[in-house]
PDB file of C-alpha atoms in Angstrom:
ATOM      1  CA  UNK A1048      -0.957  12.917 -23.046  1.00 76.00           C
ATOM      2  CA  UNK A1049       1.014  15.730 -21.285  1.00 87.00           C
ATOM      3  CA  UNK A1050       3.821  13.292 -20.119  1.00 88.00           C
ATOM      4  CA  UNK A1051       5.557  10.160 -19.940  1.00 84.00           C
ATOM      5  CA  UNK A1052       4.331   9.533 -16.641  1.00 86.00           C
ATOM      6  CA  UNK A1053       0.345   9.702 -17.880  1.00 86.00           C
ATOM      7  CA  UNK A1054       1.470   7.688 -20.729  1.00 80.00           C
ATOM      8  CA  UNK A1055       2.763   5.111 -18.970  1.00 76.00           C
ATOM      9  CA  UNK A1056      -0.133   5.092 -16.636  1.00 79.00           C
ATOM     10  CA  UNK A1057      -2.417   4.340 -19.166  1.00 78.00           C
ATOM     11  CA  UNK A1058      -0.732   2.035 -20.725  1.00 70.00           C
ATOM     12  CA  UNK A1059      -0.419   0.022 -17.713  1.00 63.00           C
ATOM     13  CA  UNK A1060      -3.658   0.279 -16.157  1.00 71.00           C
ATOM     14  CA  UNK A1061      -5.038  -1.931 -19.139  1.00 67.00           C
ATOM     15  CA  UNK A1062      -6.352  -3.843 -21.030  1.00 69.00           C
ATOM     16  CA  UNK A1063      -8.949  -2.340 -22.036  1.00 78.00           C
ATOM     17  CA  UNK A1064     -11.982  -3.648 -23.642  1.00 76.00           C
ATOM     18  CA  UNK A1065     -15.725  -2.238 -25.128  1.00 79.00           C
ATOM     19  CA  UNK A1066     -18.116  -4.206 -25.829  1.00 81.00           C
ATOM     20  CA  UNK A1067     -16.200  -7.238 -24.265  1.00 70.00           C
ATOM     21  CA  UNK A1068     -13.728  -6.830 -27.241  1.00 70.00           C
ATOM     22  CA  UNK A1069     -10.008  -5.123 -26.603  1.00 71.00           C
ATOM     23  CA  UNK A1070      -8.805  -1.907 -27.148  1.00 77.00           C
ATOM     24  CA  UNK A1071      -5.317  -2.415 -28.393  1.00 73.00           C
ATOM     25  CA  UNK A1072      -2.947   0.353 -27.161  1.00 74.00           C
ATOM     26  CA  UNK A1073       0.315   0.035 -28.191  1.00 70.00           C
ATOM     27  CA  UNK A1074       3.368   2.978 -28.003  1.00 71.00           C
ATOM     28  CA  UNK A1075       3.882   4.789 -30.540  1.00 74.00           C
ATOM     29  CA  UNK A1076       7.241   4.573 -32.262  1.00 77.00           C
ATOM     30  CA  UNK A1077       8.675   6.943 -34.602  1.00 81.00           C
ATOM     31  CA  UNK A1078       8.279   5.618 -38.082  1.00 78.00           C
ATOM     32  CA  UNK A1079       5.476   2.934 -37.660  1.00 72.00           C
ATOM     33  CA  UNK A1080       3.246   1.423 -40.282  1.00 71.00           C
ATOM     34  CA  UNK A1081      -0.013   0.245 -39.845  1.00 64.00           C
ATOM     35  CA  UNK A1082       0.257  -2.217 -42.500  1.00 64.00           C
ATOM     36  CA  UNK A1083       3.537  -3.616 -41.215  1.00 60.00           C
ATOM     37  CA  UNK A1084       2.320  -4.725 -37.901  1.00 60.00           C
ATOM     38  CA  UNK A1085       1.431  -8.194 -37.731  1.00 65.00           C
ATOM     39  CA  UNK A1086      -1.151  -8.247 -34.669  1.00 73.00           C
ATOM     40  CA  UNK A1087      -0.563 -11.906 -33.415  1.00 82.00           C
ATOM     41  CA  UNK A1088      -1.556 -11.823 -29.508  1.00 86.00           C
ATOM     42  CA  UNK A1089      -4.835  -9.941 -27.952  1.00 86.00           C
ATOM     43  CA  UNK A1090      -6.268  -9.599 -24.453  1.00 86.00           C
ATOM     44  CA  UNK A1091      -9.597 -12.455 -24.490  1.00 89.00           C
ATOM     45  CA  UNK A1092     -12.222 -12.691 -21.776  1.00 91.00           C
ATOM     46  CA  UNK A1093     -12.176 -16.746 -21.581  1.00 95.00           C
ATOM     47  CA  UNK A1094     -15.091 -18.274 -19.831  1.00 96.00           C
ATOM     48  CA  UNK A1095     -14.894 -21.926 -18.137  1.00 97.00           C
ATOM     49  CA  UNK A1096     -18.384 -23.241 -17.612  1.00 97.00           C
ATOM     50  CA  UNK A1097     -19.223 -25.500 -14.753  1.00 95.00           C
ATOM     51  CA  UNK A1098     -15.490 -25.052 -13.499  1.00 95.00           C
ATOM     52  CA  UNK A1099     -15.603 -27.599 -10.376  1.00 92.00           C
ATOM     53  CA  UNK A1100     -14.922 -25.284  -6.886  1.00 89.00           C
ATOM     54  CA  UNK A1101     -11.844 -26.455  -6.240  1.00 88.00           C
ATOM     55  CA  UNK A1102     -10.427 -25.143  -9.422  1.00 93.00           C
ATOM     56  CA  UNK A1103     -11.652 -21.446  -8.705  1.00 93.00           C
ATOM     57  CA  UNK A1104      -7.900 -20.116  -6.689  1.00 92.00           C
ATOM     58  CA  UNK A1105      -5.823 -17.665  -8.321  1.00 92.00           C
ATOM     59  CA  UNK A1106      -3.235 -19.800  -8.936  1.00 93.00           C
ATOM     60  CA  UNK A1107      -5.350 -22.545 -10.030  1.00 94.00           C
ATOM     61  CA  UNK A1108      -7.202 -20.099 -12.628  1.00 96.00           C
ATOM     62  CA  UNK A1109      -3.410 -19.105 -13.676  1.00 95.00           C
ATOM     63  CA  UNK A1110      -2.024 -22.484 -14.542  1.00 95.00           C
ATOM     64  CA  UNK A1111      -5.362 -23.049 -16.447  1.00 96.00           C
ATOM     65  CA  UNK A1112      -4.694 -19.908 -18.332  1.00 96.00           C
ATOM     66  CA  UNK A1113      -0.886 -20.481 -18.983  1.00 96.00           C
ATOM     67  CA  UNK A1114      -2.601 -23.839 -21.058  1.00 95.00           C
ATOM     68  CA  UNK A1115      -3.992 -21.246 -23.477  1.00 97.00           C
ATOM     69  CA  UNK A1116      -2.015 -18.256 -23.079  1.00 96.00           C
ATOM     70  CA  UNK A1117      -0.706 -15.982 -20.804  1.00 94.00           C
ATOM     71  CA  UNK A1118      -3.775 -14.711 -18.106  1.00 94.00           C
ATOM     72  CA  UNK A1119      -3.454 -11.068 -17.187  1.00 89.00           C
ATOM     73  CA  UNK A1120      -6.701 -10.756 -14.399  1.00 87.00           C
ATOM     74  CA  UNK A1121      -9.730 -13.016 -12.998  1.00 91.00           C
ATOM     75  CA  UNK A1122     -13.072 -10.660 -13.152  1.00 89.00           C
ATOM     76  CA  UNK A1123     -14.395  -9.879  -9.883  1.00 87.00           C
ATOM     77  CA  UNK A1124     -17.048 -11.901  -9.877  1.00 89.00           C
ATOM     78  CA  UNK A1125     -15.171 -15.164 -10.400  1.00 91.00           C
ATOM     79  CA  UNK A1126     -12.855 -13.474  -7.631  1.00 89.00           C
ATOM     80  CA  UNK A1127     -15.646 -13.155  -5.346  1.00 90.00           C
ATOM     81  CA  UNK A1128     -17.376 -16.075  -5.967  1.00 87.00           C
ATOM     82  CA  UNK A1129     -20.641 -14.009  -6.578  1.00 90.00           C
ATOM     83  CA  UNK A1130     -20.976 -16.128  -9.712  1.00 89.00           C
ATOM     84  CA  UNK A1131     -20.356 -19.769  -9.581  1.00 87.00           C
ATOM     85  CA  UNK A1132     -21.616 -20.651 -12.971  1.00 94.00           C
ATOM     86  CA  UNK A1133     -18.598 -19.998 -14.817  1.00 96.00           C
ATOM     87  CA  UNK A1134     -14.740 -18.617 -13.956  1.00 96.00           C
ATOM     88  CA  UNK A1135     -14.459 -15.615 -16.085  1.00 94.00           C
ATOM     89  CA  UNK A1136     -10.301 -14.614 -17.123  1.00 94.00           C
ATOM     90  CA  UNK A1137      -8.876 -12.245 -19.222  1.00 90.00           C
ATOM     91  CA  UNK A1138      -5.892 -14.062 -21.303  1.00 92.00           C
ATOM     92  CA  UNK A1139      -3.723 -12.628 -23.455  1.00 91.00           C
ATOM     93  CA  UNK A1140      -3.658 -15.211 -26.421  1.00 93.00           C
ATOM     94  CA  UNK A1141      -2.066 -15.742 -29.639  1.00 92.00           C
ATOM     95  CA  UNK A1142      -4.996 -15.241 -32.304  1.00 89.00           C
ATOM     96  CA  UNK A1143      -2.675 -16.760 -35.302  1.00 88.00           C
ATOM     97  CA  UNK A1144      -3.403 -20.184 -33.872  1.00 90.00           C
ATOM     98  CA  UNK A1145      -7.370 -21.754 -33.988  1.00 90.00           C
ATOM     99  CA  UNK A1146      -8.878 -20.879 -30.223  1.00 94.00           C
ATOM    100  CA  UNK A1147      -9.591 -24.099 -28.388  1.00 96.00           C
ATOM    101  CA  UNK A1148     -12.873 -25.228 -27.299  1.00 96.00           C
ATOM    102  CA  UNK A1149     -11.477 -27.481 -24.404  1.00 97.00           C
ATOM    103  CA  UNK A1150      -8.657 -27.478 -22.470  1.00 96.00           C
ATOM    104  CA  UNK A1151      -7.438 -30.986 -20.136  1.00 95.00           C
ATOM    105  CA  UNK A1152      -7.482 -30.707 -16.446  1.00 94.00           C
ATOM    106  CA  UNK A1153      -5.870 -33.057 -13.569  1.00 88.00           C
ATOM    107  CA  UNK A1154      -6.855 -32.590 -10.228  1.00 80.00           C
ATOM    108  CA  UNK A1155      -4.506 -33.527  -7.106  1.00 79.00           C
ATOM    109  CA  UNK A1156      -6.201 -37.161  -7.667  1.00 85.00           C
ATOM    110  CA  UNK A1157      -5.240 -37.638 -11.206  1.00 86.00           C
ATOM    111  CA  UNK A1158      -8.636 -37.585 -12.532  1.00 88.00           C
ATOM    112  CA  UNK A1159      -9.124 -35.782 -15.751  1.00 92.00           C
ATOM    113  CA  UNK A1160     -11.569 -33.831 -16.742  1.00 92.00           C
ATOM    114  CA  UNK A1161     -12.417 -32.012 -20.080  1.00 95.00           C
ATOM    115  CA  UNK A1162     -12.995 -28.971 -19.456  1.00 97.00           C
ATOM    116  CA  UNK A1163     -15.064 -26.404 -22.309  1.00 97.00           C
ATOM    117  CA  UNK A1164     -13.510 -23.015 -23.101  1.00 97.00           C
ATOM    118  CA  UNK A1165     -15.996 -20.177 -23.997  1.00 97.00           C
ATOM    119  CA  UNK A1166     -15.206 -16.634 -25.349  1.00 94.00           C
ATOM    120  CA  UNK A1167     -16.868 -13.746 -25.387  1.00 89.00           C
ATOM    121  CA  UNK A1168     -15.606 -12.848 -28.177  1.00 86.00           C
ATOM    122  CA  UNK A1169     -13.970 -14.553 -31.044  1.00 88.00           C
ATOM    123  CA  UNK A1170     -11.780 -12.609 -33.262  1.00 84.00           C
ATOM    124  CA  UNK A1171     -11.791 -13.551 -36.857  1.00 82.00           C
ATOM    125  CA  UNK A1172      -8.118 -14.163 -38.010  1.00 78.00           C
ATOM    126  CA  UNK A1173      -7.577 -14.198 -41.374  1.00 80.00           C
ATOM    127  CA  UNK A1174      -4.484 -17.031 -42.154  1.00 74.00           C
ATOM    128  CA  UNK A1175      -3.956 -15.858 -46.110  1.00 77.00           C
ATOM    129  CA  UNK A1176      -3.143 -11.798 -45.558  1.00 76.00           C
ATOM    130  CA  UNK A1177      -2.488 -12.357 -41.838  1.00 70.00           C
ATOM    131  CA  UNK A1178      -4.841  -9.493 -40.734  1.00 69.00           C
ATOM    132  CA  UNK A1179      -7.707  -9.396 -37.906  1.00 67.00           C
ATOM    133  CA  UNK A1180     -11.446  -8.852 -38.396  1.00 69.00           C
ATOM    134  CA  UNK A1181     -11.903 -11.025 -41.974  1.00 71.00           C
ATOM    135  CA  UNK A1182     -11.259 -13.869 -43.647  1.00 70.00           C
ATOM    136  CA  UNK A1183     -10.211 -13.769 -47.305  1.00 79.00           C
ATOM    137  CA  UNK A1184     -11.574 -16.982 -47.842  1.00 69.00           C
ATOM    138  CA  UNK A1185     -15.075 -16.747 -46.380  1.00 66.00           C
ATOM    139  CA  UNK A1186     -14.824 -13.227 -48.377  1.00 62.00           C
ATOM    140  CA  UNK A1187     -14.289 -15.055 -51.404  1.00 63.00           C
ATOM    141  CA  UNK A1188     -16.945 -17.743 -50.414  1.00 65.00           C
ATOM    142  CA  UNK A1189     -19.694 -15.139 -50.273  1.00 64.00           C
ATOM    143  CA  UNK A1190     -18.706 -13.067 -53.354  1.00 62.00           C
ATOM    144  CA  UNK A1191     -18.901 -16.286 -55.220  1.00 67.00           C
ATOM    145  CA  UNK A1192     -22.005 -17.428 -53.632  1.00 65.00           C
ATOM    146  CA  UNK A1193     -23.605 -13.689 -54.763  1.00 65.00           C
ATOM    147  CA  UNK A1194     -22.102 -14.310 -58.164  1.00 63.00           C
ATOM    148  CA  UNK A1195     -23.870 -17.527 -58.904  1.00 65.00           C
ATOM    149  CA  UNK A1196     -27.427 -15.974 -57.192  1.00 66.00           C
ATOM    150  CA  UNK A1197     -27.180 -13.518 -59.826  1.00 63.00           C
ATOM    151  CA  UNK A1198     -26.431 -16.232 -62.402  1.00 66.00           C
ATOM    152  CA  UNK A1199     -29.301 -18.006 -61.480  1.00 65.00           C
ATOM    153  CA  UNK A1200     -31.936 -14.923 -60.902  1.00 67.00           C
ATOM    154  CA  UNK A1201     -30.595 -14.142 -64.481  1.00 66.00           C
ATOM    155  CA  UNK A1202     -31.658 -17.108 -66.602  1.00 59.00           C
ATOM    156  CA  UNK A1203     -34.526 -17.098 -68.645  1.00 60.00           C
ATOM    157  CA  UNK A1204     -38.139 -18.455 -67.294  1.00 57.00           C
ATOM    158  CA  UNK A1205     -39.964 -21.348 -69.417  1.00 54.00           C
TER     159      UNK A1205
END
């Protein structure tokens, strides 16, 4: 960057994502450490399948959000209506905490309705070492599983 100015643009024209997964851009401070920053909340296209019409307004699609997080844009086909099979939002959510599959809805009426949450992508937190992209556990799962294939490929035939 040559400036502040084309700094700040970029870091406001975000999020940005590749692959449907976010680029995390964060300023740089003087004296930071990679392995002192906790990353606890990141940009997540949600999908809500079969979302009933009257559900698809922007503020509508907000207060839905706010239930899981805080919702930063709608995609332009949800905006547009182009695509009525799903809502699509991007919602900045705290990855610390399991991602729902559902979230409860009340119309103007009262009624309820359960409505699924979809993602197109599901980061894997990992609760031990508080890092994302493994799990220590499943790590230690599989290392044990390969262990005990070994073990068994090992023992003698009769």
């Amino acid at each position: 960057m040559h400036s502040i100015e084309e700094r700040d643009d970029v870091m406001m024209n975000g999020p940005y994502t590749m692959n449907n997964r976010p680029i995390i851009i964060r300023q740089w401070k003087e004296g930071f450490d990679f392995e002192d920053k906790i990353l606890r909340t990141i940009p997540l296209w949600v999908k809500f399948p079969k979302l009933p019409l009257s559900y698809w307004s922007n503020k509508a699609l907000s207060k839905i959000g706010s239930g899981l997080g805080k919702p930063l844009y709608v995609d332009a086909c949800t905006t547009m209506t182009d695509r009525v099979v799903y809502a699509r939002v991007l919602i900045e959510m705290d990855i610390t905490r399991p991602l729902p599959g559902s979230i409860k809805l009340c119309d103007p009426t009262r009624k309820k309705i359960d409505q699924i949450v979809q993602y197109d992508w599901k980061p894997q937190y990992c609760q031990e070492c508080c890092q994302l992209g493994h799990s220590c556990k499943e790590q230690q799962k599989q290392h044990n599983e390969e262990g005990q294939q070994r073990i068994n490929n090992q023992k003698p035939k009769q």
